PDB file of C-alpha atoms in Angstrom:
ATOM      1  CA  UNK A   1     153.451 -34.194 243.091  1.00  0.00           C
ATOM      2  CA  UNK A   2     150.454 -33.048 241.080  1.00  0.00           C
ATOM      3  CA  UNK A   3     150.771 -29.712 239.471  1.00  0.00           C
ATOM      4  CA  UNK A   4     149.140 -26.903 237.540  1.00  0.00           C
ATOM      5  CA  UNK A   5     151.758 -24.652 235.992  1.00  0.00           C
ATOM      6  CA  UNK A   6     151.155 -21.187 234.645  1.00  0.00           C
ATOM      7  CA  UNK A   7     153.688 -19.810 232.226  1.00  0.00           C
ATOM      8  CA  UNK A   8     154.291 -16.390 233.747  1.00  0.00           C
ATOM      9  CA  UNK A   9     154.008 -15.168 237.322  1.00  0.00           C
ATOM     10  CA  UNK A  10     154.228 -11.491 236.438  1.00  0.00           C
ATOM     11  CA  UNK A  11     153.559  -9.665 233.175  1.00  0.00           C
ATOM     12  CA  UNK A  12     153.451  -6.004 232.248  1.00  0.00           C
ATOM     13  CA  UNK A  13     151.802  -5.135 228.947  1.00  0.00           C
ATOM     14  CA  UNK A  14     150.639  -2.007 227.174  1.00  0.00           C
ATOM     15  CA  UNK A  15     147.079  -1.179 226.201  1.00  0.00           C
ATOM     16  CA  UNK A  16     146.194  -2.824 222.908  1.00  0.00           C
ATOM     17  CA  UNK A  17     148.811  -5.573 223.096  1.00  0.00           C
ATOM     18  CA  UNK A  18     147.860  -9.215 222.618  1.00  0.00           C
ATOM     19  CA  UNK A  19     148.501 -11.310 225.719  1.00  0.00           C
ATOM     20  CA  UNK A  20     148.828 -15.089 226.012  1.00  0.00           C
ATOM     21  CA  UNK A  21     148.571 -16.851 229.346  1.00  0.00           C
ATOM     22  CA  UNK A  22     149.449 -20.520 229.265  1.00  0.00           C
ATOM     23  CA  UNK A  23     148.427 -23.219 231.712  1.00  0.00           C
ATOM     24  CA  UNK A  24     149.508 -26.859 231.832  1.00  0.00           C
ATOM     25  CA  UNK A  25     148.296 -29.604 234.197  1.00  0.00           C
ATOM     26  CA  UNK A  26     149.820 -33.026 234.708  1.00  0.00           C
ATOM     27  CA  UNK A  27     146.864 -34.770 236.367  1.00  0.00           C
ATOM     28  CA  UNK A  28     144.997 -35.863 233.226  1.00  0.00           C
ATOM     29  CA  UNK A  29     142.013 -33.790 234.341  1.00  0.00           C
ATOM     30  CA  UNK A  30     139.108 -33.293 231.995  1.00  0.00           C
ATOM     31  CA  UNK A  31     138.087 -29.850 233.241  1.00  0.00           C
ATOM     32  CA  UNK A  32     140.144 -26.692 233.091  1.00  0.00           C
ATOM     33  CA  UNK A  33     139.211 -23.165 234.145  1.00  0.00           C
ATOM     34  CA  UNK A  34     140.405 -19.601 233.930  1.00  0.00           C
ATOM     35  CA  UNK A  35     139.465 -17.223 236.744  1.00  0.00           C
ATOM     36  CA  UNK A  36     140.412 -13.707 237.617  1.00  0.00           C
ATOM     37  CA  UNK A  37     140.859 -12.614 241.199  1.00  0.00           C
ATOM     38  CA  UNK A  38     140.455  -8.988 242.233  1.00  0.00           C
ATOM     39  CA  UNK A  39     140.541  -7.488 245.741  1.00  0.00           C
ATOM     40  CA  UNK A  40     137.190  -7.559 247.490  1.00  0.00           C
ATOM     41  CA  UNK A  41     135.620  -9.824 244.893  1.00  0.00           C
ATOM     42  CA  UNK A  42     135.223 -13.552 244.710  1.00  0.00           C
ATOM     43  CA  UNK A  43     136.918 -15.526 241.988  1.00  0.00           C
ATOM     44  CA  UNK A  44     135.150 -14.834 238.716  1.00  0.00           C
ATOM     45  CA  UNK A  45     135.025 -17.454 235.994  1.00  0.00           C
ATOM     46  CA  UNK A  46     136.158 -16.277 232.567  1.00  0.00           C
ATOM     47  CA  UNK A  47     136.040 -19.499 230.535  1.00  0.00           C
ATOM     48  CA  UNK A  48     136.139 -23.198 231.162  1.00  0.00           C
ATOM     49  CA  UNK A  49     136.681 -26.322 229.149  1.00  0.00           C
ATOM     50  CA  UNK A  50     135.473 -29.833 229.896  1.00  0.00           C
ATOM     51  CA  UNK A  51     137.199 -31.544 226.986  1.00  0.00           C
ATOM     52  CA  UNK A  52     139.768 -30.985 224.273  1.00  0.00           C
ATOM     53  CA  UNK A  53     138.640 -28.342 221.770  1.00  0.00           C
ATOM     54  CA  UNK A  54     135.570 -27.618 223.900  1.00  0.00           C
ATOM     55  CA  UNK A  55     135.073 -24.283 225.619  1.00  0.00           C
ATOM     56  CA  UNK A  56     132.280 -22.530 227.423  1.00  0.00           C
ATOM     57  CA  UNK A  57     131.846 -18.958 228.548  1.00  0.00           C
ATOM     58  CA  UNK A  58     131.898 -18.211 232.221  1.00  0.00           C
ATOM     59  CA  UNK A  59     130.552 -15.133 233.916  1.00  0.00           C
ATOM     60  CA  UNK A  60     132.927 -12.537 232.410  1.00  0.00           C
ATOM     61  CA  UNK A  61     134.128 -13.722 228.969  1.00  0.00           C
ATOM     62  CA  UNK A  62     134.119 -10.319 227.271  1.00  0.00           C
ATOM     63  CA  UNK A  63     137.565  -9.331 226.024  1.00  0.00           C
ATOM     64  CA  UNK A  64     138.953 -12.862 226.413  1.00  0.00           C
ATOM     65  CA  UNK A  65     139.220 -16.016 224.345  1.00  0.00           C
ATOM     66  CA  UNK A  66     140.636 -19.454 225.094  1.00  0.00           C
ATOM     67  CA  UNK A  67     142.181 -22.404 223.346  1.00  0.00           C
ATOM     68  CA  UNK A  68     142.390 -26.052 224.337  1.00  0.00           C
ATOM     69  CA  UNK A  69     144.153 -28.046 221.642  1.00  0.00           C
ATOM     70  CA  UNK A  70     145.543 -30.661 224.040  1.00  0.00           C
ATOM     71  CA  UNK A  71     144.032 -32.094 227.196  1.00  0.00           C
ATOM     72  CA  UNK A  72     146.802 -30.838 229.440  1.00  0.00           C
ATOM     73  CA  UNK A  73     146.973 -27.279 228.108  1.00  0.00           C
ATOM     74  CA  UNK A  74     144.496 -24.404 228.373  1.00  0.00           C
ATOM     75  CA  UNK A  75     145.433 -20.966 227.103  1.00  0.00           C
ATOM     76  CA  UNK A  76     143.826 -17.620 227.839  1.00  0.00           C
ATOM     77  CA  UNK A  77     144.134 -14.891 225.224  1.00  0.00           C
ATOM     78  CA  UNK A  78     143.523 -11.196 225.587  1.00  0.00           C
ATOM     79  CA  UNK A  79     143.201  -9.990 222.004  1.00  0.00           C
ATOM     80  CA  UNK A  80     143.691  -6.323 222.879  1.00  0.00           C
ATOM     81  CA  UNK A  81     144.596  -5.736 226.498  1.00  0.00           C
ATOM     82  CA  UNK A  82     142.915  -2.923 228.378  1.00  0.00           C
ATOM     83  CA  UNK A  83     143.683  -1.369 231.755  1.00  0.00           C
ATOM     84  CA  UNK A  84     140.577  -2.914 233.311  1.00  0.00           C
ATOM     85  CA  UNK A  85     142.084  -6.326 232.627  1.00  0.00           C
ATOM     86  CA  UNK A  86     144.835  -5.656 235.157  1.00  0.00           C
ATOM     87  CA  UNK A  87     144.308  -8.535 237.581  1.00  0.00           C
ATOM     88  CA  UNK A  88     145.512 -11.834 238.989  1.00  0.00           C
ATOM     89  CA  UNK A  89     144.637 -14.689 236.633  1.00  0.00           C
ATOM     90  CA  UNK A  90     144.268 -18.156 238.071  1.00  0.00           C
ATOM     91  CA  UNK A  91     144.129 -21.364 236.087  1.00  0.00           C
ATOM     92  CA  UNK A  92     142.620 -24.469 237.654  1.00  0.00           C
ATOM     93  CA  UNK A  93     141.812 -28.034 236.735  1.00  0.00           C
ATOM     94  CA  UNK A  94     139.506 -30.674 238.126  1.00  0.00           C
ATOM     95  CA  UNK A  95     138.515 -34.220 237.464  1.00  0.00           C
ATOM     96  CA  UNK A  96     135.237 -34.568 235.584  1.00  0.00           C
ATOM     97  CA  UNK A  97     132.897 -37.377 236.565  1.00  0.00           C
ATOM     98  CA  UNK A  98     130.620 -37.488 233.548  1.00  0.00           C
ATOM     99  CA  UNK A  99     129.865 -34.998 230.827  1.00  0.00           C
ATOM    100  CA  UNK A 100     130.406 -31.541 232.206  1.00  0.00           C
ATOM    101  CA  UNK A 101     130.098 -32.455 235.845  1.00  0.00           C
ATOM    102  CA  UNK A 102     132.778 -30.880 237.943  1.00  0.00           C
ATOM    103  CA  UNK A 103     133.823 -32.514 241.201  1.00  0.00           C
ATOM    104  CA  UNK A 104     134.483 -29.088 242.719  1.00  0.00           C
ATOM    105  CA  UNK A 105     137.920 -29.986 244.015  1.00  0.00           C
ATOM    106  CA  UNK A 106     139.978 -27.620 241.957  1.00  0.00           C
ATOM    107  CA  UNK A 107     143.748 -27.609 241.680  1.00  0.00           C
ATOM    108  CA  UNK A 108     145.070 -24.128 241.032  1.00  0.00           C
ATOM    109  CA  UNK A 109     148.196 -22.764 239.460  1.00  0.00           C
ATOM    110  CA  UNK A 110     150.264 -20.114 241.236  1.00  0.00           C
ATOM    111  CA  UNK A 111     148.616 -17.335 239.270  1.00  0.00           C
ATOM    112  CA  UNK A 112     149.717 -14.782 236.701  1.00  0.00           C
ATOM    113  CA  UNK A 113     149.641 -11.170 237.809  1.00  0.00           C
ATOM    114  CA  UNK A 114     149.003  -9.028 234.750  1.00  0.00           C
ATOM    115  CA  UNK A 115     149.435  -5.275 234.725  1.00  0.00           C
ATOM    116  CA  UNK A 116     148.188  -3.364 231.691  1.00  0.00           C
ATOM    117  CA  UNK A 117     149.564   0.158 231.345  1.00  0.00           C
TER     118      UNK A 117
ATOM    119  CA  UNK B   1     120.945 -13.347 241.940  1.00  0.00           C
ATOM    120  CA  UNK B   2     123.587 -15.564 243.438  1.00  0.00           C
ATOM    121  CA  UNK B   3     125.424 -14.389 246.505  1.00  0.00           C
ATOM    122  CA  UNK B   4     128.023 -15.699 248.926  1.00  0.00           C
ATOM    123  CA  UNK B   5     128.746 -13.641 252.057  1.00  0.00           C
ATOM    124  CA  UNK B   6     131.630 -14.033 254.447  1.00  0.00           C
ATOM    125  CA  UNK B   7     133.429 -11.579 256.749  1.00  0.00           C
ATOM    126  CA  UNK B   8     136.221  -9.619 255.139  1.00  0.00           C
ATOM    127  CA  UNK B   9     138.742 -10.024 257.931  1.00  0.00           C
ATOM    128  CA  UNK B  10     139.081 -11.749 261.300  1.00  0.00           C
ATOM    129  CA  UNK B  11     141.777 -11.741 263.945  1.00  0.00           C
ATOM    130  CA  UNK B  12     142.523 -14.546 266.396  1.00  0.00           C
ATOM    131  CA  UNK B  13     145.226 -15.588 268.828  1.00  0.00           C
ATOM    132  CA  UNK B  14     147.662 -18.453 268.388  1.00  0.00           C
ATOM    133  CA  UNK B  15     146.361 -21.564 270.139  1.00  0.00           C
ATOM    134  CA  UNK B  16     142.747 -20.364 270.153  1.00  0.00           C
ATOM    135  CA  UNK B  17     139.691 -21.401 268.106  1.00  0.00           C
ATOM    136  CA  UNK B  18     138.108 -19.342 265.334  1.00  0.00           C
ATOM    137  CA  UNK B  19     134.890 -19.797 263.370  1.00  0.00           C
ATOM    138  CA  UNK B  20     134.535 -18.307 259.889  1.00  0.00           C
ATOM    139  CA  UNK B  21     130.946 -18.033 258.708  1.00  0.00           C
ATOM    140  CA  UNK B  22     129.579 -18.202 255.194  1.00  0.00           C
ATOM    141  CA  UNK B  23     126.000 -17.598 254.064  1.00  0.00           C
ATOM    142  CA  UNK B  24     124.799 -18.230 250.560  1.00  0.00           C
ATOM    143  CA  UNK B  25     121.923 -17.766 248.138  1.00  0.00           C
ATOM    144  CA  UNK B  26     122.395 -19.684 244.915  1.00  0.00           C
ATOM    145  CA  UNK B  27     120.373 -21.215 242.120  1.00  0.00           C
ATOM    146  CA  UNK B  28     120.632 -24.829 243.107  1.00  0.00           C
ATOM    147  CA  UNK B  29     123.058 -26.493 245.459  1.00  0.00           C
ATOM    148  CA  UNK B  30     125.524 -29.262 244.752  1.00  0.00           C
ATOM    149  CA  UNK B  31     127.875 -28.806 247.643  1.00  0.00           C
ATOM    150  CA  UNK B  32     129.838 -26.222 249.594  1.00  0.00           C
ATOM    151  CA  UNK B  33     133.606 -25.957 249.524  1.00  0.00           C
ATOM    152  CA  UNK B  34     136.244 -24.237 251.614  1.00  0.00           C
ATOM    153  CA  UNK B  35     139.629 -23.296 250.215  1.00  0.00           C
ATOM    154  CA  UNK B  36     142.697 -21.824 251.895  1.00  0.00           C
ATOM    155  CA  UNK B  37     144.841 -19.234 250.140  1.00  0.00           C
ATOM    156  CA  UNK B  38     148.101 -17.982 251.594  1.00  0.00           C
ATOM    157  CA  UNK B  39     149.207 -14.552 250.402  1.00  0.00           C
ATOM    158  CA  UNK B  40     150.732 -14.753 246.945  1.00  0.00           C
ATOM    159  CA  UNK B  41     149.895 -18.436 246.561  1.00  0.00           C
ATOM    160  CA  UNK B  42     147.274 -20.585 244.872  1.00  0.00           C
ATOM    161  CA  UNK B  43     144.064 -21.559 246.682  1.00  0.00           C
ATOM    162  CA  UNK B  44     144.099 -25.115 248.000  1.00  0.00           C
ATOM    163  CA  UNK B  45     141.097 -27.311 248.749  1.00  0.00           C
ATOM    164  CA  UNK B  46     140.219 -27.768 252.434  1.00  0.00           C
ATOM    165  CA  UNK B  47     136.773 -29.325 252.719  1.00  0.00           C
ATOM    166  CA  UNK B  48     133.524 -30.276 251.062  1.00  0.00           C
ATOM    167  CA  UNK B  49     130.010 -30.527 252.537  1.00  0.00           C
ATOM    168  CA  UNK B  50     126.946 -31.666 250.672  1.00  0.00           C
ATOM    169  CA  UNK B  51     124.819 -33.011 253.558  1.00  0.00           C
ATOM    170  CA  UNK B  52     123.878 -31.166 256.726  1.00  0.00           C
ATOM    171  CA  UNK B  53     126.208 -31.576 259.641  1.00  0.00           C
ATOM    172  CA  UNK B  54     129.813 -31.380 260.661  1.00  0.00           C
ATOM    173  CA  UNK B  55     132.782 -32.766 258.760  1.00  0.00           C
ATOM    174  CA  UNK B  56     135.979 -32.991 260.775  1.00  0.00           C
ATOM    175  CA  UNK B  57     139.465 -33.168 259.352  1.00  0.00           C
ATOM    176  CA  UNK B  58     142.181 -32.777 261.940  1.00  0.00           C
ATOM    177  CA  UNK B  59     142.235 -29.252 263.347  1.00  0.00           C
ATOM    178  CA  UNK B  60     139.729 -28.080 260.731  1.00  0.00           C
ATOM    179  CA  UNK B  61     135.989 -28.769 260.709  1.00  0.00           C
ATOM    180  CA  UNK B  62     133.281 -27.558 258.367  1.00  0.00           C
ATOM    181  CA  UNK B  63     129.570 -27.373 259.102  1.00  0.00           C
ATOM    182  CA  UNK B  64     126.615 -27.058 256.747  1.00  0.00           C
ATOM    183  CA  UNK B  65     122.936 -26.212 257.185  1.00  0.00           C
ATOM    184  CA  UNK B  66     121.220 -26.304 253.802  1.00  0.00           C
ATOM    185  CA  UNK B  67     117.886 -25.057 255.156  1.00  0.00           C
ATOM    186  CA  UNK B  68     119.590 -21.937 256.520  1.00  0.00           C
ATOM    187  CA  UNK B  69     121.987 -21.440 253.612  1.00  0.00           C
ATOM    188  CA  UNK B  70     124.820 -21.384 256.122  1.00  0.00           C
ATOM    189  CA  UNK B  71     128.207 -22.916 256.666  1.00  0.00           C
ATOM    190  CA  UNK B  72     131.141 -22.337 258.937  1.00  0.00           C
ATOM    191  CA  UNK B  73     134.765 -23.352 258.997  1.00  0.00           C
ATOM    192  CA  UNK B  74     136.140 -24.034 262.472  1.00  0.00           C
ATOM    193  CA  UNK B  75     139.878 -23.895 263.059  1.00  0.00           C
ATOM    194  CA  UNK B  76     141.197 -25.219 266.362  1.00  0.00           C
ATOM    195  CA  UNK B  77     144.595 -24.859 268.052  1.00  0.00           C
ATOM    196  CA  UNK B  78     145.477 -22.022 265.739  1.00  0.00           C
ATOM    197  CA  UNK B  79     149.014 -21.831 264.439  1.00  0.00           C
ATOM    198  CA  UNK B  80     150.777 -18.894 262.824  1.00  0.00           C
ATOM    199  CA  UNK B  81     150.793 -20.779 259.523  1.00  0.00           C
ATOM    200  CA  UNK B  82     146.973 -20.624 259.520  1.00  0.00           C
ATOM    201  CA  UNK B  83     147.217 -16.932 258.650  1.00  0.00           C
ATOM    202  CA  UNK B  84     145.626 -16.934 255.196  1.00  0.00           C
ATOM    203  CA  UNK B  85     142.454 -16.114 253.335  1.00  0.00           C
ATOM    204  CA  UNK B  86     139.653 -18.654 253.518  1.00  0.00           C
ATOM    205  CA  UNK B  87     137.370 -18.865 250.508  1.00  0.00           C
ATOM    206  CA  UNK B  88     133.833 -20.231 250.652  1.00  0.00           C
ATOM    207  CA  UNK B  89     132.356 -21.523 247.393  1.00  0.00           C
ATOM    208  CA  UNK B  90     129.032 -23.127 246.477  1.00  0.00           C
ATOM    209  CA  UNK B  91     128.475 -25.406 243.510  1.00  0.00           C
ATOM    210  CA  UNK B  92     125.292 -24.350 241.745  1.00  0.00           C
ATOM    211  CA  UNK B  93     122.816 -26.277 239.610  1.00  0.00           C
ATOM    212  CA  UNK B  94     125.164 -25.979 236.598  1.00  0.00           C
ATOM    213  CA  UNK B  95     128.007 -27.566 238.580  1.00  0.00           C
ATOM    214  CA  UNK B  96     129.934 -24.315 238.597  1.00  0.00           C
ATOM    215  CA  UNK B  97     131.474 -22.800 241.707  1.00  0.00           C
ATOM    216  CA  UNK B  98     130.194 -19.465 242.988  1.00  0.00           C
ATOM    217  CA  UNK B  99     132.851 -17.870 245.182  1.00  0.00           C
ATOM    218  CA  UNK B 100     132.749 -15.599 248.176  1.00  0.00           C
ATOM    219  CA  UNK B 101     135.269 -12.763 248.394  1.00  0.00           C
ATOM    220  CA  UNK B 102     137.221 -14.577 251.095  1.00  0.00           C
ATOM    221  CA  UNK B 103     137.968 -13.983 254.766  1.00  0.00           C
ATOM    222  CA  UNK B 104     141.467 -12.837 255.659  1.00  0.00           C
ATOM    223  CA  UNK B 105     142.445 -14.483 258.934  1.00  0.00           C
ATOM    224  CA  UNK B 106     145.190 -12.819 260.953  1.00  0.00           C
ATOM    225  CA  UNK B 107     146.793 -14.850 263.730  1.00  0.00           C
ATOM    226  CA  UNK B 108     148.534 -12.959 266.513  1.00  0.00           C
ATOM    227  CA  UNK B 109     151.062 -14.513 268.922  1.00  0.00           C
TER     228      UNK B 109
END
């Protein structure tokens, strides 16, 4: 059974803390994504990666960074958490056809609900 | 700008048919996707349309009109387990998905 696993389902952090969200996929997918999901808004892309050690900014990268040292693992880092980063964070992966092309069929993890106090 | 519009919430009766509409304005078009997301769970892929017309997959069908910037997801013989949010997404010219806010579908007995 194919899977995308996120390290924590629920986290509570304080303003200014550093936060790591880990994501691992077992499908040998080239592409990996971090989204945040907020009520009333569509999924918003934070960062994505189409290869090991490669990363590209999405629509809302401010306040976030990412790391992809291995193909199966994509980490999201909040250097100094703020209350406006309270959200559901979704990791996803997809097969890449060539270069950066994304097939669009994303496999999502269960999500990490982060609360920043 | 890029925009995906879909109704916020819909209610339907078990056993009936429901149509969830999605309209879009994007820079480029490389396909339209529908995902299902049960409360507290991850979104899962339902369907993909890149050419005009209807794609049928069991009780679910998805329609696309590129000239009108319009799609719908049709769910037949509704079951209680179909209660979920349905997300419409368009792949733009950069091969990134632009997402609608989702339609929460409530099924009543």
